[in-house]
């Protein structure tokens, strides 16, 4: 038996989503159907929708979500109907070279599910699940290992953010950069991931902790989340950052915008021997350059960070404990609570650089 739900369907690159009925099959072997509680609207969804990132069409996007297990397929024993869980958009196979190397965030097979349609429109048109998950729908069907059980004591709607923004930002600080108490840090870009990263850097003990964004309206939020300084991004940003950080630059710079010019600014804001961690997802056509001499002389490290360089099965329970203790504030990152029909407007806010996370709330 199939299940028909309401979904935001993107028919082609650059087109706004259309709210359509979506026919979901019953979960097959090793699969689970999840009734969605909430879904965060991530900048990666925007990049998928406009073709900056590759995508098959039509598609239901949305990869940051939480929900309740509604049905399980044959062979699923660790999950039961009624369980609350967080979606993991890049579930590791645990057997490829990268997984066995201890780098599940680089799993060779984590996105295999995006190549095969997972549902249909009512006219029989096959539909793909964006980044494995298809969270912009009232329900979705995913592999059982793409769910992480949600511990008690965490708001089930705000918990959606644990599946991408929070894990990505927290992981960039703790897994990739390994920031230590007393290190100076710079966060460039204060969307959902940037706000998460700012909190993680504060919890880790960064001082000074400098936040930079193109919008001056984000200063209040930045300071409330732990920033000791706030700068409005412009051509003088690296010079201002270096002045704050002892004239040398920061120990750690985090780029959360996904643009070459911002990556370059992060590099120029970092001290000799410091580390630049690129978290933002950019375009393959947006190139950045360095001189051979400066790479040698500055002795800086430039590294990418995919999905927080983490393991959701290991890290989400740690994050949940941080939420329960009050160290990590999920609700402070949500600036707009919207219905499914509000996704197009949420995309527009991201294009304009406004707000933090928009959170789609479902009736569940």
CSV table of C-alpha atoms in Angstrom, one decimal:
chain,number,residue,atom,x,y,z
A,1,UNK,CA,0.0,0.0,0.0
A,2,UNK,CA,1.2,3.5,-0.8
A,3,UNK,CA,0.8,6.7,1.1
A,4,UNK,CA,-0.1,10.1,-0.4
A,5,UNK,CA,1.4,13.2,1.3
A,6,UNK,CA,1.7,16.9,0.5
A,7,UNK,CA,5.2,17.9,-0.7
A,8,UNK,CA,7.1,20.9,-2.1
A,9,UNK,CA,8.2,19.5,-5.5
A,10,UNK,CA,10.9,21.2,-7.7
A,11,UNK,CA,10.2,20.4,-11.3
A,12,UNK,CA,13.4,21.9,-12.8
A,13,UNK,CA,16.4,24.0,-12.0
A,14,UNK,CA,15.6,27.6,-11.2
A,15,UNK,CA,11.8,27.0,-10.8
A,16,UNK,CA,10.0,27.7,-7.6
A,17,UNK,CA,8.6,24.7,-5.7
A,18,UNK,CA,5.0,23.6,-6.3
A,19,UNK,CA,2.9,22.0,-3.6
A,20,UNK,CA,1.9,18.7,-5.0
A,21,UNK,CA,0.5,15.4,-3.8
A,22,UNK,CA,3.3,12.8,-3.6
A,23,UNK,CA,2.8,9.1,-3.6
A,24,UNK,CA,5.2,7.3,-1.3
A,25,UNK,CA,5.7,3.5,-1.4
A,26,UNK,CA,5.6,1.5,1.8
A,27,UNK,CA,9.1,1.1,3.2
A,28,UNK,CA,10.9,-1.8,1.7
A,29,UNK,CA,13.7,-4.0,3.2
A,30,UNK,CA,15.9,-1.8,5.5
A,31,UNK,CA,13.7,1.3,5.0
A,32,UNK,CA,11.6,3.4,7.3
A,33,UNK,CA,8.7,5.9,6.7
A,34,UNK,CA,9.0,9.0,8.8
A,35,UNK,CA,6.2,11.4,9.5
A,36,UNK,CA,8.0,14.8,9.5
A,37,UNK,CA,7.8,17.1,12.5
A,38,UNK,CA,10.1,19.9,11.1
A,39,UNK,CA,12.6,20.7,8.4
A,40,UNK,CA,15.2,23.4,8.3
A,41,UNK,CA,15.7,25.4,5.1
A,42,UNK,CA,19.4,25.2,4.3
A,43,UNK,CA,21.5,27.2,1.8
A,44,UNK,CA,22.5,23.9,0.2
A,45,UNK,CA,18.8,23.4,-0.7
A,46,UNK,CA,19.0,26.7,-2.5
A,47,UNK,CA,22.2,25.7,-4.3
A,48,UNK,CA,20.5,22.4,-5.4
A,49,UNK,CA,17.4,24.2,-6.6
A,50,UNK,CA,19.2,26.7,-8.8
A,51,UNK,CA,21.7,24.2,-10.3
A,52,UNK,CA,24.9,25.3,-8.5
A,53,UNK,CA,25.0,21.8,-7.1
A,54,UNK,CA,24.0,18.8,-9.3
A,55,UNK,CA,20.5,17.4,-9.0
A,56,UNK,CA,18.2,15.1,-10.8
A,57,UNK,CA,14.6,16.3,-11.5
A,58,UNK,CA,11.8,16.4,-10.4
A,59,UNK,CA,12.9,16.4,-6.7
A,60,UNK,CA,11.7,17.0,-3.2
A,61,UNK,CA,14.5,18.9,-1.5
A,62,UNK,CA,15.1,19.3,2.2
A,63,UNK,CA,17.7,17.4,4.1
A,64,UNK,CA,17.6,18.8,7.6
A,65,UNK,CA,14.7,17.3,9.4
A,66,UNK,CA,13.2,15.5,12.4
A,67,UNK,CA,10.2,13.3,12.6
A,68,UNK,CA,8.4,10.3,14.0
A,69,UNK,CA,8.9,6.7,12.7
A,70,UNK,CA,5.5,5.7,11.1
A,71,UNK,CA,6.3,2.4,9.6
A,72,UNK,CA,9.3,0.1,9.2
A,73,UNK,CA,10.2,-2.3,6.5
A,74,UNK,CA,11.5,-5.9,6.7
A,75,UNK,CA,14.8,-6.3,8.6
A,76,UNK,CA,14.6,-3.1,10.6
A,77,UNK,CA,15.0,-4.0,14.2
A,78,UNK,CA,16.5,-1.0,16.0
A,79,UNK,CA,13.6,1.4,15.2
A,80,UNK,CA,9.9,1.1,15.9
A,81,UNK,CA,6.8,3.1,15.1
A,82,UNK,CA,6.5,6.1,17.4
A,83,UNK,CA,10.3,6.6,17.8
A,84,UNK,CA,11.5,10.2,17.3
A,85,UNK,CA,14.5,10.6,15.1
A,86,UNK,CA,16.8,13.1,13.3
A,87,UNK,CA,17.4,12.6,9.6
A,88,UNK,CA,21.0,12.0,8.5
A,89,UNK,CA,21.3,13.1,4.9
A,90,UNK,CA,24.7,11.3,4.3
A,91,UNK,CA,24.4,7.9,6.0
A,92,UNK,CA,27.7,6.1,5.9
A,93,UNK,CA,28.0,2.6,4.4
A,94,UNK,CA,30.6,1.7,7.1
A,95,UNK,CA,32.5,-0.5,4.6
A,96,UNK,CA,34.1,1.7,1.9
A,97,UNK,CA,37.8,2.8,2.1
A,98,UNK,CA,36.9,6.2,3.7
A,99,UNK,CA,34.6,4.7,6.3
A,100,UNK,CA,37.2,2.1,7.3
A,101,UNK,CA,39.7,4.9,7.5
A,102,UNK,CA,37.5,6.6,10.1
A,103,UNK,CA,36.1,9.3,7.8
A,104,UNK,CA,32.4,8.4,7.3
A,105,UNK,CA,31.6,12.0,6.2
A,106,UNK,CA,33.5,11.2,3.0
A,107,UNK,CA,31.7,7.9,2.4
A,108,UNK,CA,31.8,6.8,-1.2
A,109,UNK,CA,28.2,5.6,-1.1
A,110,UNK,CA,26.4,8.1,1.2
A,111,UNK,CA,24.6,9.7,-1.7
A,112,UNK,CA,23.8,6.6,-3.8
A,113,UNK,CA,20.2,7.0,-2.9
A,114,UNK,CA,19.9,10.3,-4.8
A,115,UNK,CA,20.3,8.5,-8.2
A,116,UNK,CA,17.1,6.4,-7.9
A,117,UNK,CA,13.6,7.9,-7.7
A,118,UNK,CA,11.9,7.2,-4.3
A,119,UNK,CA,8.3,8.3,-5.0
A,120,UNK,CA,5.9,9.4,-7.7
A,121,UNK,CA,3.6,12.3,-8.6
A,122,UNK,CA,0.0,11.3,-9.0
A,123,UNK,CA,0.4,11.0,-12.7
A,124,UNK,CA,3.2,8.5,-12.3
A,125,UNK,CA,6.2,10.8,-12.8
A,126,UNK,CA,9.2,9.5,-10.8
A,127,UNK,CA,10.5,11.9,-8.2
A,128,UNK,CA,13.9,12.0,-6.5
A,129,UNK,CA,14.7,12.7,-2.9
A,130,UNK,CA,17.1,15.6,-2.5
A,131,UNK,CA,20.3,14.5,-0.6
A,132,UNK,CA,18.6,11.2,0.2
A,133,UNK,CA,16.0,12.7,2.4
A,134,UNK,CA,13.1,14.6,0.7
A,135,UNK,CA,12.3,16.4,4.0
A,136,UNK,CA,10.1,19.1,2.4
A,137,UNK,CA,7.1,16.8,2.5
A,138,UNK,CA,4.7,15.6,5.2
A,139,UNK,CA,6.5,12.2,5.2
A,140,UNK,CA,9.4,10.6,3.6
A,141,UNK,CA,10.9,7.1,3.1
A,142,UNK,CA,14.6,6.7,3.9
A,143,UNK,CA,17.1,3.9,4.7
A,144,UNK,CA,16.9,2.9,8.4
A,145,UNK,CA,20.6,3.9,8.8
A,146,UNK,CA,19.7,7.4,7.7
A,147,UNK,CA,18.0,8.0,11.0
A,148,UNK,CA,19.5,8.9,14.4
A,149,UNK,CA,17.2,8.3,17.4
A,150,UNK,CA,16.5,11.6,19.2
A,151,UNK,CA,17.2,11.5,22.9
A,152,UNK,CA,14.6,12.7,25.4
A,153,UNK,CA,14.7,16.3,26.5
A,154,UNK,CA,15.2,18.0,23.1
A,155,UNK,CA,12.4,19.9,21.4
A,156,UNK,CA,11.4,17.6,18.5
A,157,UNK,CA,10.9,20.5,16.1
A,158,UNK,CA,14.1,22.4,16.8
A,159,UNK,CA,15.9,19.0,16.8
A,160,UNK,CA,15.7,19.2,13.0
A,161,UNK,CA,18.7,21.6,13.1
A,162,UNK,CA,20.9,18.9,14.6
A,163,UNK,CA,20.8,17.0,11.3
A,164,UNK,CA,22.7,19.7,9.3
A,165,UNK,CA,23.3,23.2,10.6
A,166,UNK,CA,24.3,22.3,14.2
A,167,UNK,CA,26.3,19.2,13.3
A,168,UNK,CA,28.1,21.0,10.5
A,169,UNK,CA,29.0,24.1,12.7
A,170,UNK,CA,29.8,22.1,15.8
A,171,UNK,CA,31.9,19.6,13.8
A,172,UNK,CA,33.8,22.3,12.0
A,173,UNK,CA,35.0,23.6,15.4
A,174,UNK,CA,35.5,20.4,17.2
A,175,UNK,CA,36.3,17.8,14.6
A,176,UNK,CA,38.0,19.7,11.8
A,177,UNK,CA,39.7,22.8,13.4
A,178,UNK,CA,40.0,21.2,16.9
A,179,UNK,CA,39.8,24.7,18.4
A,180,UNK,CA,41.2,24.9,21.9
A,181,UNK,CA,40.2,27.2,24.8
A,182,UNK,CA,41.9,30.5,24.4
A,183,UNK,CA,42.3,30.3,20.6
A,184,UNK,CA,41.1,33.3,18.7
A,185,UNK,CA,38.5,32.7,16.0
A,186,UNK,CA,36.7,34.3,13.2
A,187,UNK,CA,33.3,33.3,11.8
A,188,UNK,CA,32.4,34.7,8.3
A,189,UNK,CA,28.8,34.3,7.4
A,190,UNK,CA,25.9,34.1,9.9
A,191,UNK,CA,23.2,32.0,8.4
A,192,UNK,CA,22.0,28.9,10.2
A,193,UNK,CA,25.4,27.1,10.0
A,194,UNK,CA,27.3,30.2,10.9
A,195,UNK,CA,25.2,30.8,14.0
A,196,UNK,CA,25.7,27.2,15.0
A,197,UNK,CA,29.5,27.5,14.5
A,198,UNK,CA,29.5,30.7,16.6
A,199,UNK,CA,27.9,28.9,19.5
A,200,UNK,CA,30.3,26.0,19.2
A,201,UNK,CA,33.3,28.3,19.2
A,202,UNK,CA,32.0,30.0,22.3
A,203,UNK,CA,31.4,26.7,24.1
A,204,UNK,CA,35.0,25.7,23.1
A,205,UNK,CA,36.4,28.8,24.7
A,206,UNK,CA,37.4,30.9,21.7
A,207,UNK,CA,38.6,34.4,22.7
A,208,UNK,CA,38.4,36.8,21.0
A,209,UNK,CA,35.5,35.5,18.9
A,210,UNK,CA,34.9,37.7,15.9
A,211,UNK,CA,31.7,37.5,13.8
A,212,UNK,CA,31.4,38.9,10.3
A,213,UNK,CA,28.4,39.3,8.1
A,214,UNK,CA,27.3,41.5,5.2
A,215,UNK,CA,24.2,42.5,7.2
A,216,UNK,CA,24.6,44.9,10.2
A,217,UNK,CA,21.2,43.6,11.4
A,218,UNK,CA,22.9,40.4,12.6
A,219,UNK,CA,25.0,42.0,15.2
A,220,UNK,CA,22.6,41.6,18.1
A,221,UNK,CA,22.1,37.9,17.4
A,222,UNK,CA,25.9,37.4,16.9
A,223,UNK,CA,26.7,38.9,20.3
A,224,UNK,CA,23.9,37.0,22.0
A,225,UNK,CA,25.4,33.8,20.7
A,226,UNK,CA,28.9,34.6,22.0
A,227,UNK,CA,30.7,36.9,19.6
A,228,UNK,CA,33.0,39.3,21.4
A,229,UNK,CA,33.3,41.5,18.3
A,230,UNK,CA,31.1,42.1,15.2
A,231,UNK,CA,32.2,43.5,11.8
A,232,UNK,CA,30.2,44.3,8.8
A,233,UNK,CA,31.9,42.7,5.8
A,234,UNK,CA,33.8,44.9,3.5
A,235,UNK,CA,37.3,45.2,1.8
A,236,UNK,CA,38.9,46.3,5.1
A,237,UNK,CA,37.7,43.2,7.1
A,238,UNK,CA,41.0,41.3,7.2
A,239,UNK,CA,42.8,44.4,8.4
A,240,UNK,CA,40.2,45.0,11.2
A,241,UNK,CA,40.3,41.3,12.2
A,242,UNK,CA,44.1,41.3,12.4
A,243,UNK,CA,44.0,44.5,14.6
A,244,UNK,CA,41.6,42.8,17.0
A,245,UNK,CA,43.7,39.6,17.1
A,246,UNK,CA,47.0,41.2,18.3
A,247,UNK,CA,48.0,42.5,14.9
A,248,UNK,CA,48.8,38.9,13.7
A,249,UNK,CA,45.3,37.6,12.8
A,250,UNK,CA,43.2,34.8,14.3
A,251,UNK,CA,44.2,31.3,15.1
A,252,UNK,CA,41.1,29.9,13.3
A,253,UNK,CA,39.0,31.4,10.5
A,254,UNK,CA,35.8,29.7,9.5
A,255,UNK,CA,34.3,30.6,6.1
A,256,UNK,CA,30.5,29.8,6.0
A,257,UNK,CA,29.5,31.6,2.8
A,258,UNK,CA,30.8,29.5,0.0
A,259,UNK,CA,32.4,32.3,-2.1
A,260,UNK,CA,36.0,32.6,-3.2
A,261,UNK,CA,36.3,36.2,-2.2
A,262,UNK,CA,35.2,35.4,1.3
A,263,UNK,CA,37.6,32.4,1.5
A,264,UNK,CA,40.4,34.8,0.5
A,265,UNK,CA,39.3,37.3,3.2
A,266,UNK,CA,39.4,34.5,5.7
A,267,UNK,CA,42.9,33.5,4.6
A,268,UNK,CA,44.1,37.1,4.9
A,269,UNK,CA,42.6,37.4,8.4
A,270,UNK,CA,44.5,34.4,9.7
A,271,UNK,CA,47.8,34.5,11.5
A,272,UNK,CA,50.9,32.8,10.2
A,273,UNK,CA,50.6,29.1,11.1
A,274,UNK,CA,46.8,29.5,11.6
A,275,UNK,CA,44.0,27.4,10.0
A,276,UNK,CA,41.2,28.4,7.6
A,277,UNK,CA,38.3,25.9,7.6
A,278,UNK,CA,35.9,26.2,4.6
A,279,UNK,CA,32.4,25.2,5.5
A,280,UNK,CA,30.4,27.1,2.9
A,281,UNK,CA,29.4,25.2,-0.3
A,282,UNK,CA,30.5,27.2,-3.4
A,283,UNK,CA,30.3,26.9,-7.1
A,284,UNK,CA,32.8,24.9,-9.2
A,285,UNK,CA,33.2,28.0,-11.4
A,286,UNK,CA,34.2,30.3,-8.5
A,287,UNK,CA,38.0,30.1,-8.3
A,288,UNK,CA,40.4,31.3,-5.6
A,289,UNK,CA,44.2,31.9,-6.1
A,290,UNK,CA,47.3,32.2,-3.9
A,291,UNK,CA,50.9,33.0,-4.8
A,292,UNK,CA,53.4,30.2,-4.4
A,293,UNK,CA,55.4,32.4,-2.0
A,294,UNK,CA,52.6,33.2,0.4
A,295,UNK,CA,51.6,29.6,0.7
A,296,UNK,CA,55.1,28.8,1.9
A,297,UNK,CA,55.7,32.0,3.9
A,298,UNK,CA,52.4,32.1,5.8
A,299,UNK,CA,52.5,28.4,6.7
A,300,UNK,CA,48.7,28.5,7.0
A,301,UNK,CA,46.5,25.5,6.6
A,302,UNK,CA,43.4,25.7,4.3
A,303,UNK,CA,41.0,22.8,4.7
A,304,UNK,CA,37.5,21.9,3.7
A,305,UNK,CA,34.9,20.6,6.1
A,306,UNK,CA,32.2,18.2,4.8
A,307,UNK,CA,29.2,17.7,7.2
A,308,UNK,CA,31.2,18.8,10.1
A,309,UNK,CA,33.9,16.1,9.5
A,310,UNK,CA,31.8,14.1,11.8
A,311,UNK,CA,29.7,11.0,12.4
A,312,UNK,CA,26.0,11.8,13.1
A,313,UNK,CA,25.5,8.5,15.0
A,314,UNK,CA,28.3,9.5,17.4
A,315,UNK,CA,27.9,13.3,17.4
A,316,UNK,CA,24.1,13.9,17.5
A,317,UNK,CA,23.8,12.4,21.0
A,318,UNK,CA,26.6,14.6,22.2
A,319,UNK,CA,24.9,17.6,20.7
A,320,UNK,CA,21.6,16.6,22.3
A,321,UNK,CA,23.3,16.5,25.7
A,322,UNK,CA,24.6,20.0,25.0
A,323,UNK,CA,21.1,21.2,24.3
A,324,UNK,CA,19.7,19.6,27.4
A,325,UNK,CA,22.4,21.3,29.5
A,326,UNK,CA,21.5,24.7,28.1
A,327,UNK,CA,24.9,25.3,26.5
A,328,UNK,CA,23.6,25.0,23.0
A,329,UNK,CA,20.5,27.1,22.1
A,330,UNK,CA,18.6,25.7,19.1
A,331,UNK,CA,15.7,28.1,19.1
A,332,UNK,CA,18.0,31.1,19.0
A,333,UNK,CA,19.0,30.1,15.5
A,334,UNK,CA,15.5,30.0,14.1
A,335,UNK,CA,14.3,33.3,12.8
A,336,UNK,CA,11.3,32.2,10.9
A,337,UNK,CA,8.8,29.4,11.5
A,338,UNK,CA,6.9,28.7,8.3
A,339,UNK,CA,4.4,26.3,6.7
A,340,UNK,CA,5.4,24.1,3.7
A,341,UNK,CA,4.1,26.8,1.4
A,342,UNK,CA,6.6,29.3,2.8
A,343,UNK,CA,9.7,27.6,1.3
A,344,UNK,CA,10.0,29.9,-1.7
A,345,UNK,CA,10.0,33.0,0.5
A,346,UNK,CA,12.6,31.3,2.7
A,347,UNK,CA,14.8,30.9,-0.3
A,348,UNK,CA,14.4,34.6,-1.1
A,349,UNK,CA,15.5,35.5,2.4
A,350,UNK,CA,18.6,33.4,1.9
A,351,UNK,CA,19.4,35.1,-1.4
A,352,UNK,CA,19.1,38.5,0.3
A,353,UNK,CA,21.2,37.3,3.3
A,354,UNK,CA,18.4,37.9,5.7
A,355,UNK,CA,17.8,36.0,8.9
A,356,UNK,CA,19.1,32.7,10.3
A,357,UNK,CA,17.3,29.4,9.9
A,358,UNK,CA,13.7,29.1,8.5
A,359,UNK,CA,12.0,26.1,10.0
A,360,UNK,CA,9.1,24.3,8.3
A,361,UNK,CA,6.7,23.0,10.9
A,362,UNK,CA,4.4,20.1,10.0
A,363,UNK,CA,1.3,18.9,11.9
A,364,UNK,CA,2.5,15.7,13.6
